[in-house]
Amino acid sequence: MAATYIPEPYKCVTASEIEDAMAAAILDRIEQRGLTAAEISRRYPSIRSGHIAKLQRGDMLGFRMLSALTEAVGLRVNIEVTP
């Protein structure tokens, strides 16, 4: 069964939805706790303020960077595959 639309030509809908959900959760956590880029980078030194700025602008980051950010702000991702 095919999706009714493809938002990005080289990325499946499921991947886009996962990344969107992760980005929203990261931004919510940053806002709730008032975290700064410096505080986040203490946990993951590869994370820079530019990554957070990209999310705030609505730009997307890759799954691996989103995963690192998720862990750095104290969230956990659970992915379930169902038939």
Coordinates of N, CA and C in Angstrom, one line a residue:
M1 N 0.8 -1.2 0.0 CA 0.0 0.0 0.0 C 0.9 1.2 0.0
A2 N 0.6 2.1 -0.9 CA 1.5 3.3 -1.0 C 0.9 4.5 -0.3
A3 N 1.7 5.4 0.1 CA 1.3 6.6 0.8 C 0.6 7.5 -0.2
T4 N -0.3 8.4 0.3 CA -1.0 9.3 -0.6 C -0.1 10.4 -1.1
Y5 N 0.9 10.7 -0.4 CA 1.9 11.7 -0.9 C 3.2 11.4 -0.3
I6 N 4.2 12.0 -0.9 CA 5.6 11.8 -0.5 C 6.2 13.2 -0.2
P7 N 6.3 13.6 1.1 CA 6.8 14.9 1.4 C 8.2 15.2 1.0
E8 N 9.1 14.2 1.0 CA 10.4 14.4 0.5 C 10.7 13.3 -0.5
P9 N 11.2 13.6 -1.7 CA 11.3 12.5 -2.7 C 12.3 11.4 -2.3
Y10 N 13.3 11.6 -1.5 CA 14.2 10.5 -1.2 C 14.2 10.1 0.3
K11 N 13.0 10.3 1.0 CA 12.9 9.9 2.3 C 11.5 9.4 2.5
C12 N 11.3 8.2 3.1 CA 10.0 7.7 3.3 C 9.2 8.5 4.4
V13 N 7.9 8.4 4.3 CA 7.0 9.1 5.2 C 7.3 8.7 6.7
T14 N 7.6 7.4 6.9 CA 7.8 7.0 8.3 C 9.1 7.6 8.9
A15 N 10.2 7.7 8.1 CA 11.4 8.4 8.6 C 11.1 9.8 8.9
S16 N 10.4 10.5 8.0 CA 10.1 11.9 8.2 C 9.3 12.1 9.5
E17 N 8.3 11.2 9.7 CA 7.5 11.3 10.9 C 8.3 11.1 12.2
I18 N 9.2 10.1 12.2 CA 10.0 9.9 13.3 C 10.9 11.1 13.6
E19 N 11.6 11.6 12.6 CA 12.4 12.8 12.8 C 11.7 14.0 13.2
D20 N 10.5 14.2 12.7 CA 9.6 15.4 13.1 C 9.3 15.2 14.6
A21 N 8.9 14.0 15.0 CA 8.5 13.8 16.4 C 9.7 14.0 17.4
M22 N 10.9 13.5 16.9 CA 12.1 13.7 17.7 C 12.4 15.2 17.9
A23 N 12.4 15.9 16.8 CA 12.7 17.4 16.8 C 11.8 18.1 17.7
A24 N 10.5 17.8 17.6 CA 9.5 18.5 18.4 C 9.7 18.2 19.9
A25 N 10.0 17.0 20.2 CA 10.3 16.6 21.6 C 11.5 17.3 22.2
I26 N 12.6 17.4 21.3 CA 13.8 18.0 21.7 C 13.6 19.5 22.0
L27 N 12.9 20.2 21.1 CA 12.6 21.6 21.3 C 11.7 21.8 22.6
D28 N 10.8 21.0 22.8 CA 9.9 21.1 24.0 C 10.8 20.9 25.3
R29 N 11.7 20.0 25.3 CA 12.5 19.7 26.5 C 13.4 20.9 26.7
I30 N 14.0 21.4 25.6 CA 14.9 22.6 25.8 C 14.2 23.7 26.4
E31 N 13.0 24.0 25.9 CA 12.2 25.1 26.4 C 11.7 24.9 27.8
Q32 N 11.3 23.7 28.1 CA 10.8 23.3 29.5 C 11.9 23.5 30.5
R33 N 13.1 23.1 30.2 CA 14.2 23.1 31.2 C 15.1 24.3 31.0
G34 N 14.8 25.1 30.0 CA 15.7 26.3 29.8 C 17.1 26.0 29.5
L35 N 17.3 24.9 28.8 CA 18.7 24.4 28.5 C 19.4 25.3 27.5
T36 N 20.7 25.5 27.7 CA 21.5 26.2 26.7 C 22.3 25.2 25.9
A37 N 22.8 25.7 24.8 CA 23.7 24.9 23.9 C 24.9 24.4 24.7
A38 N 25.4 25.3 25.6 CA 26.6 24.9 26.3 C 26.3 23.7 27.3
E39 N 25.1 23.8 27.9 CA 24.7 22.7 28.8 C 24.6 21.4 28.1
I40 N 24.0 21.5 26.9 CA 23.7 20.3 26.1 C 25.1 19.7 25.6
S41 N 26.0 20.6 25.2 CA 27.2 20.1 24.6 C 28.1 19.5 25.7
R42 N 27.9 19.7 27.0 CA 28.6 19.0 28.0 C 28.4 17.5 28.0
R43 N 27.2 17.1 27.6 CA 26.9 15.7 27.5 C 27.3 15.1 26.2
Y44 N 27.2 15.9 25.1 CA 27.6 15.4 23.8 C 28.4 16.6 23.1
P45 N 29.7 16.5 23.2 CA 30.5 17.6 22.7 C 30.4 17.9 21.2
S46 N 29.9 17.0 20.4 CA 29.7 17.3 19.0 C 28.5 18.1 18.7
I47 N 27.6 18.4 19.7 CA 26.4 19.2 19.5 C 26.8 20.7 19.7
R48 N 26.5 21.5 18.7 CA 26.8 22.9 18.7 C 25.5 23.7 18.7
S49 N 25.6 25.0 19.0 CA 24.5 25.9 19.1 C 23.8 25.9 17.7
G50 N 24.6 25.7 16.6 CA 24.0 25.8 15.3 C 23.0 24.6 15.0
H51 N 23.2 23.5 15.7 CA 22.3 22.4 15.5 C 20.9 22.8 16.1
I52 N 21.0 23.4 17.3 CA 19.8 23.8 18.0 C 19.1 24.9 17.2
A53 N 19.9 25.8 16.7 CA 19.3 26.9 15.9 C 18.6 26.4 14.6
K54 N 19.2 25.3 14.0 CA 18.5 24.7 12.8 C 17.2 24.2 13.2
L55 N 17.1 23.5 14.3 CA 15.8 22.9 14.8 C 14.8 24.0 15.0
Q56 N 15.2 25.1 15.7 CA 14.3 26.2 16.0 C 13.8 26.9 14.7
R57 N 14.6 26.9 13.7 CA 14.2 27.4 12.4 C 13.3 26.5 11.6
G58 N 13.2 25.3 12.0 CA 12.4 24.3 11.3 C 13.2 23.5 10.3
D59 N 14.5 23.7 10.3 CA 15.4 22.8 9.4 C 15.5 21.5 10.1
M60 N 15.7 20.4 9.2 CA 15.8 19.1 9.8 C 17.3 18.7 9.9
L61 N 17.5 17.9 10.9 CA 18.8 17.2 11.1 C 18.7 15.8 10.8
G62 N 19.7 15.1 10.6 CA 19.7 13.6 10.4 C 19.3 12.9 11.6
F63 N 18.9 11.6 11.4 CA 18.5 10.7 12.5 C 19.6 10.6 13.6
R64 N 20.8 10.5 13.2 CA 21.9 10.3 14.2 C 22.1 11.5 15.1
M65 N 22.0 12.7 14.5 CA 22.2 13.9 15.3 C 21.0 14.1 16.1
L66 N 19.8 13.8 15.6 CA 18.6 13.9 16.4 C 18.6 12.9 17.6
S67 N 19.2 11.8 17.4 CA 19.3 10.8 18.4 C 20.2 11.3 19.5
A68 N 21.4 11.9 19.1 CA 22.3 12.4 20.1 C 21.7 13.6 20.9
L69 N 21.0 14.4 20.2 CA 20.3 15.5 20.9 C 19.2 15.0 21.8
T70 N 18.5 14.0 21.4 CA 17.5 13.4 22.3 C 18.1 12.9 23.6
E71 N 19.2 12.2 23.5 CA 19.8 11.7 24.7 C 20.4 12.8 25.5
A72 N 21.0 13.8 24.8 CA 21.7 14.9 25.5 C 20.7 15.8 26.4
V73 N 19.4 15.8 25.9 CA 18.5 16.6 26.7 C 17.7 15.7 27.7
G74 N 18.0 14.5 27.8 CA 17.4 13.6 28.8 C 16.2 12.9 28.3
L75 N 16.0 12.7 27.0 CA 14.9 11.9 26.5 C 15.3 10.6 26.0
R76 N 14.4 9.7 25.8 CA 14.7 8.4 25.3 C 13.7 8.1 24.2
V77 N 14.2 7.5 23.1 CA 13.4 7.1 22.0 C 13.1 5.6 22.0
N78 N 11.8 5.3 21.8 CA 11.4 3.9 21.7 C 10.8 3.7 20.3
I79 N 11.3 2.8 19.5 CA 10.7 2.6 18.2 C 10.1 1.2 18.2
E80 N 8.9 1.1 17.7 CA 8.2 -0.2 17.6 C 7.9 -0.5 16.2
V81 N 8.1 -1.7 15.8 CA 7.8 -2.2 14.4 C 6.6 -3.1 14.6
T82 N 5.5 -2.9 13.9 CA 4.3 -3.8 14.0 C 3.9 -4.2 12.6
P83 N 3.3 -5.4 12.6 CA 2.8 -5.9 11.3 C 1.6 -5.2 10.8

